[in-house]
C-alpha cells in the first residue's frame, strides 16, 4: 500500500479513552483482516475524531480507542456485534488527554505466549478495572502484551520498576543486532512485533527484557520509520533514553535526530538522546540540533556497529 499522509485528530483538552480485549475468530490471514479493519476505521471513524490502536497477539485482539464520548459509545455498540471476535472485555475506561496523535496504529506480536496466558492477564486487568484501579492506557497495553515468562511481567504497571530504552540506527539494522545481542547475553527471549500506521505496513520492532540491578530493563529496537506510527509515539514519554546508533554520515545522523525530535514534539515529557559514534566530532552538531528542539543530548564514543562496544559505552548513562 503506498504511503499517504495521516490526518491528525482534532485537538481536544480531554477525550474518552477505552481499552478492551476480545478473542479473535479470524480463520484466514490476520494481516489481511487487520488491513480490512484499518480501511473501514479510516473511512468511518477518522472523520469522527476517533483514534485507534489495534493489537493481535496469541489469538486475542486488544484495542485502544480515543475520541468524543458519545461517538465512542455508539462505536462500541457496533464493535460488540462484529463477527470477527467475541467475549469483549473492557479493561480501561477514562477521560484524559489524547495520547494517540494519529487516526490509526496496529501491531502484531509474534511470541510463544499461549492464548490461555493472554486470557489470564486479561482477567487480572479486568479485576483491577472493576476494583477501581486505573492505570493509564499505555500501562494497560504493556501489561496485556508482555508474555508471562518475561522478567518483571507482573511489574509492568509500576513505572519505577523498569528502565526503558528505545534504540534506532541512522543506517542499517544495527538497532536489531544490538537487541539480539542483549537477548543472547542475558539468556532472555526476544519478542518480535510488526507495527503499521494509517497507510504503511510491516515496520519492525523487537524487544528484550532483562534484570538490571534492582530494576529491569526493556530495550526496544525500532526501524526509523516506526517513529511515524502514533502508537510508537504514545510510548515515548516512558523511555529513559533514546539510544541513537550513529553512522558517521552527517546527513543520515541529522535525519535521525530530527525524526526523533519530530516524534517527541508535543509530548508532556521527552526522553534524553544518547548518541553512539566512533568520532568525537560528530556529536556537537547533533547536540545543537537536539537542543534546538528542547531535547537533552549526550554523545559517547564507541563503534556503533559493534553491539557489545556500543552497549557497554552507553550503559553507564542509561541506568
Coordinates of C-alpha atoms in Angstrom, one line a residue:
X1 CA 0.0 0.0 0.0
X2 CA 1.5 3.4 -0.9
X3 CA 2.4 5.9 1.8
X4 CA -0.1 8.6 2.5
X5 CA -0.3 11.5 4.9
X6 CA -2.1 10.9 8.2
X7 CA -4.7 13.4 9.2
X8 CA -4.3 14.2 12.9
X9 CA -7.4 14.1 15.1
X10 CA -8.9 17.3 16.3
X11 CA -7.2 18.8 19.3
X12 CA -9.3 18.4 22.5
X13 CA -8.5 19.1 26.1
X14 CA -9.8 15.7 27.2
X15 CA -11.3 12.7 25.3
X16 CA -12.9 9.5 26.3
X17 CA -10.4 6.6 26.3
X18 CA -11.3 2.9 26.3
X19 CA -9.2 -0.3 26.1
X20 CA -10.8 -3.7 25.6
X21 CA -9.7 -7.2 24.8
X22 CA -11.6 -9.8 22.9
X23 CA -10.9 -13.3 21.5
X24 CA -10.2 -13.5 17.7
X25 CA -12.4 -15.6 15.4
X26 CA -10.3 -14.9 12.4
X27 CA -9.7 -18.1 10.4
X28 CA -7.7 -16.7 7.5
X29 CA -4.8 -14.3 7.3
X30 CA -4.6 -12.0 10.3
X31 CA -2.7 -9.4 8.3
X32 CA -5.4 -9.3 5.6
X33 CA -8.2 -8.9 8.1
X34 CA -6.4 -6.2 10.0
X35 CA -5.9 -4.3 6.8
X36 CA -9.6 -4.5 6.2
X37 CA -10.3 -3.3 9.7
X38 CA -7.9 -0.4 9.1
X39 CA -9.6 0.6 5.9
X40 CA -13.0 0.6 7.5
X41 CA -11.8 2.5 10.5
X42 CA -10.2 5.2 8.5
X43 CA -13.3 5.6 6.3
X44 CA -15.8 5.7 9.1
X45 CA -14.0 6.6 12.4
X46 CA -11.4 9.2 11.4
X47 CA -13.9 11.8 10.3
X48 CA -15.5 11.5 13.8
X49 CA -12.2 12.2 15.6
X50 CA -11.6 8.7 16.8
X51 CA -8.1 7.4 17.1
X52 CA -7.5 3.6 17.3
X53 CA -4.6 1.3 18.2
X54 CA -5.2 -2.4 17.4
X55 CA -3.1 -5.4 18.6
X56 CA -3.4 -9.1 17.6
X57 CA -1.5 -11.5 19.8
X58 CA -1.9 -15.1 20.9
X59 CA -5.4 -15.3 19.4
X60 CA -6.6 -12.1 21.1
X61 CA -7.4 -8.6 20.0
X62 CA -6.5 -5.6 22.1
X63 CA -7.9 -2.3 21.1
X64 CA -7.4 1.2 22.4
X65 CA -9.7 3.9 21.3
X66 CA -9.9 7.7 22.0
X67 CA -12.4 10.2 20.9
X68 CA -15.6 12.1 21.8
X69 CA -17.6 10.1 24.4
X70 CA -20.9 9.9 22.6
X71 CA -19.1 8.8 19.4
X72 CA -17.2 6.1 21.3
X73 CA -20.3 4.7 23.0
X74 CA -22.1 4.3 19.7
X75 CA -19.0 2.8 18.1
X76 CA -18.6 0.3 20.9
X77 CA -22.1 -1.0 20.3
X78 CA -21.2 -1.7 16.7
X79 CA -17.8 -3.2 17.7
X80 CA -19.5 -5.7 20.0
X81 CA -21.5 -7.1 17.1
X82 CA -18.5 -7.7 14.9
X83 CA -18.3 -11.4 13.9
X84 CA -14.5 -11.3 13.8
X85 CA -14.3 -11.5 17.6
X86 CA -16.2 -12.4 20.7
X87 CA -16.2 -12.2 24.5
X88 CA -15.3 -8.5 24.6
X89 CA -13.9 -7.4 28.0
X90 CA -13.3 -3.7 28.9
X91 CA -10.1 -3.3 30.9
X92 CA -9.8 0.5 30.9
X93 CA -12.2 3.4 30.6
X94 CA -11.4 7.0 31.4
X95 CA -11.3 10.6 30.3
X96 CA -7.9 12.3 29.8
X97 CA -5.5 13.8 27.3
X98 CA -5.4 12.3 23.8
X99 CA -2.3 10.1 23.7
X100 CA -2.8 8.6 20.2
X101 CA -2.0 11.6 17.9
X102 CA -2.9 9.9 14.7
X103 CA -6.0 8.1 13.5
X104 CA -4.7 4.5 13.3
X105 CA -2.0 2.2 14.6
X106 CA -1.8 -1.6 14.5
X107 CA 0.6 -4.2 15.8
X108 CA 1.1 -8.0 15.5
X109 CA 3.2 -9.6 18.2
X110 CA 5.0 -12.9 17.4
X111 CA 5.8 -14.8 20.5
X112 CA 5.2 -18.2 22.2
X113 CA 2.6 -16.8 24.5
X114 CA -0.4 -19.1 24.7
X115 CA -4.0 -17.8 24.4
X116 CA -4.6 -19.0 28.0
X117 CA -1.7 -16.8 29.2
X118 CA -3.1 -13.8 27.5
X119 CA -6.6 -14.6 29.0
X120 CA -5.0 -14.8 32.4
X121 CA -3.7 -11.3 32.0
X122 CA -7.0 -10.0 30.7
X123 CA -8.8 -11.5 33.8
X124 CA -6.3 -9.7 36.1
X125 CA -6.7 -6.4 34.4
X126 CA -10.4 -6.8 34.3
X127 CA -10.5 -7.3 38.1
X128 CA -8.2 -4.3 38.6
X129 CA -10.5 -2.2 36.5
X130 CA -13.7 -3.4 38.3
X131 CA -11.9 -2.7 41.7
X132 CA -11.3 0.9 40.6
X133 CA -7.6 0.6 39.9
X134 CA -6.9 2.8 36.9
X135 CA -3.7 2.5 35.0
X136 CA -3.1 4.8 32.0
X137 CA -3.7 3.2 28.6
X138 CA 0.0 2.6 27.7
X139 CA 0.5 0.7 31.0
X140 CA -2.6 -1.4 30.3
X141 CA -1.3 -2.2 26.9
X142 CA 2.1 -3.2 28.2
X143 CA 0.6 -5.4 30.9
X144 CA -1.5 -7.3 28.5
X145 CA 1.0 -7.7 25.7
X146 CA 4.0 -8.7 27.8
X147 CA 4.4 -12.5 27.9
X148 CA 4.1 -14.0 31.3
X149 CA 7.5 -15.7 31.0
X150 CA 9.4 -12.4 30.7
X151 CA 11.3 -10.9 33.7
X152 CA 9.1 -8.5 35.6
X153 CA 5.9 -9.3 33.6
X154 CA 3.8 -8.8 36.8
X155 CA 5.5 -5.4 37.4
X156 CA 4.7 -3.7 34.2
X157 CA 2.2 -1.3 35.9
X158 CA 5.0 0.0 38.2
X159 CA 6.8 2.8 36.3
X160 CA 9.7 2.7 38.9
X161 CA 10.4 -0.9 38.2
X162 CA 11.6 -0.5 34.6
X163 CA 14.2 1.4 32.6
X164 CA 13.0 1.5 29.1
X165 CA 15.4 2.3 26.2
X166 CA 14.5 2.8 22.5
X167 CA 17.2 2.0 20.0
X168 CA 17.3 3.4 16.5
X169 CA 20.1 3.3 13.9
X170 CA 20.8 6.1 11.4
X171 CA 21.5 3.4 8.8
X172 CA 21.1 -0.3 8.5
X173 CA 19.7 -2.7 11.1
X174 CA 22.2 -2.1 13.9
X175 CA 19.4 -1.5 16.5
X176 CA 18.1 -5.0 15.9
X177 CA 21.6 -6.5 16.1
X178 CA 22.1 -4.8 19.4
X179 CA 18.8 -6.1 20.9
X180 CA 19.5 -9.6 19.6
X181 CA 23.0 -9.5 21.3
X182 CA 21.4 -8.4 24.6
X183 CA 18.9 -11.3 24.4
X184 CA 21.8 -13.8 23.9
X185 CA 23.9 -12.1 26.6
X186 CA 21.1 -12.3 29.2
X187 CA 19.6 -15.6 28.1
X188 CA 16.2 -14.0 27.6
X189 CA 13.6 -14.4 24.8
X190 CA 13.3 -11.9 22.0
X191 CA 9.8 -10.6 21.2
X192 CA 9.1 -9.8 17.5
X193 CA 6.5 -7.2 16.6
X194 CA 5.2 -5.6 13.4
X195 CA 3.7 -2.1 13.5
X196 CA 1.7 -0.1 11.0
X197 CA 0.1 3.3 10.8
X198 CA -2.7 4.6 8.7
X199 CA -1.0 3.6 5.4
X200 CA 2.2 1.7 5.9
X201 CA 2.6 -2.0 6.9
X202 CA 5.5 -4.0 8.2
X203 CA 7.5 -1.7 10.4
X204 CA 9.7 -4.0 12.5
X205 CA 10.2 -3.6 16.3
X206 CA 11.8 -6.2 18.6
X207 CA 12.4 -6.0 22.4
X208 CA 14.1 -7.9 25.2
X209 CA 13.5 -7.6 29.0
X210 CA 16.3 -8.5 31.4
X211 CA 17.3 -7.8 35.0
X212 CA 19.4 -4.7 35.6
X213 CA 20.3 -4.4 39.2
X214 CA 17.2 -3.8 41.4
X215 CA 15.3 -2.7 38.3
X216 CA 14.5 -4.3 35.0
X217 CA 15.5 -3.1 31.5
X218 CA 13.4 -3.2 28.4
X219 CA 15.4 -2.4 25.3
X220 CA 13.4 -1.9 22.1
X221 CA 14.8 -1.8 18.6
X222 CA 12.7 0.1 16.1
X223 CA 13.0 0.8 12.4
X224 CA 13.4 4.5 11.8
X225 CA 10.1 5.0 10.1
X226 CA 8.4 3.3 13.0
X227 CA 8.6 6.7 14.8
X228 CA 5.8 7.8 12.4
X229 CA 3.3 5.3 13.9
X230 CA 1.0 7.0 16.5
X231 CA 1.2 4.0 18.9
X232 CA 5.0 4.2 18.9
X233 CA 4.9 7.9 19.7
X234 CA 2.4 7.4 22.5
X235 CA 5.0 5.4 24.4
X236 CA 7.9 7.9 24.0
X237 CA 7.4 9.5 27.5
X238 CA 8.0 6.1 29.0
X239 CA 11.6 5.8 27.7
X240 CA 14.5 6.9 29.9
X241 CA 16.7 7.3 26.8
X242 CA 16.6 7.0 23.0
X243 CA 19.8 5.3 22.0
X244 CA 21.0 6.6 18.6
X245 CA 23.4 4.3 16.7
X246 CA 25.2 6.9 14.5
X247 CA 26.6 6.1 11.1
X248 CA 29.2 8.9 10.9
X249 CA 27.5 10.2 7.8
X250 CA 26.3 13.7 8.7
X251 CA 23.1 13.8 6.7
X252 CA 21.9 10.4 7.9
X253 CA 22.7 11.2 11.5
X254 CA 21.0 14.6 11.3
X255 CA 17.9 13.0 9.8
X256 CA 17.7 10.5 12.6
X257 CA 17.9 13.2 15.3
X258 CA 15.3 15.3 13.5
X259 CA 13.0 12.3 13.1
X260 CA 13.2 11.5 16.9
X261 CA 12.6 15.2 17.7
X262 CA 9.5 15.3 15.5
X263 CA 8.1 12.2 17.2
X264 CA 8.7 13.8 20.7
X265 CA 7.1 17.1 19.8
X266 CA 4.1 17.9 21.9
X267 CA 4.8 15.1 24.5
X268 CA 4.4 16.1 28.2
X269 CA 8.0 14.8 28.7
X270 CA 10.6 13.5 26.3
X271 CA 13.5 11.1 26.7
X272 CA 17.1 12.2 26.5
X273 CA 19.0 11.3 23.4
X274 CA 22.2 9.2 23.7
X275 CA 24.3 9.2 20.6
X276 CA 26.9 6.4 20.0
X277 CA 29.6 7.1 17.4
X278 CA 33.2 6.4 16.9
X279 CA 34.3 10.0 16.1
X280 CA 34.0 12.8 18.7
X281 CA 33.4 15.5 16.0
X282 CA 30.0 14.1 15.0
X283 CA 28.3 14.9 18.3
X284 CA 28.5 18.7 18.5
X285 CA 26.2 19.4 15.5
X286 CA 23.8 16.7 16.6
X287 CA 23.6 18.1 20.2
X288 CA 23.0 21.6 18.7
X289 CA 20.0 20.3 16.7
X290 CA 18.6 18.3 19.6
X291 CA 18.9 21.3 22.0
X292 CA 17.1 23.4 19.4
X293 CA 14.1 21.0 19.8
X294 CA 14.4 21.2 23.6
X295 CA 15.9 17.7 23.9
X296 CA 18.9 16.7 26.0
X297 CA 21.7 15.1 24.1
X298 CA 24.8 13.2 25.3
X299 CA 27.4 11.7 22.9
X300 CA 29.5 8.6 23.8
X301 CA 32.5 7.3 21.8
X302 CA 32.2 3.7 20.6
X303 CA 31.9 1.7 17.4
X304 CA 28.1 1.8 16.9
X305 CA 28.4 -1.2 14.5
X306 CA 29.7 -3.4 17.3
X307 CA 26.8 -4.3 19.7
X308 CA 28.9 -5.1 22.8
X309 CA 31.0 -1.9 22.4
X310 CA 28.0 0.3 21.8
X311 CA 26.1 -1.0 24.8
X312 CA 29.0 -1.1 27.2
X313 CA 29.8 2.6 26.3
X314 CA 26.1 3.7 26.6
X315 CA 25.0 1.6 29.7
X316 CA 26.6 3.9 32.4
X317 CA 24.4 6.8 31.1
X318 CA 21.2 4.7 31.0
X319 CA 20.8 3.0 34.4

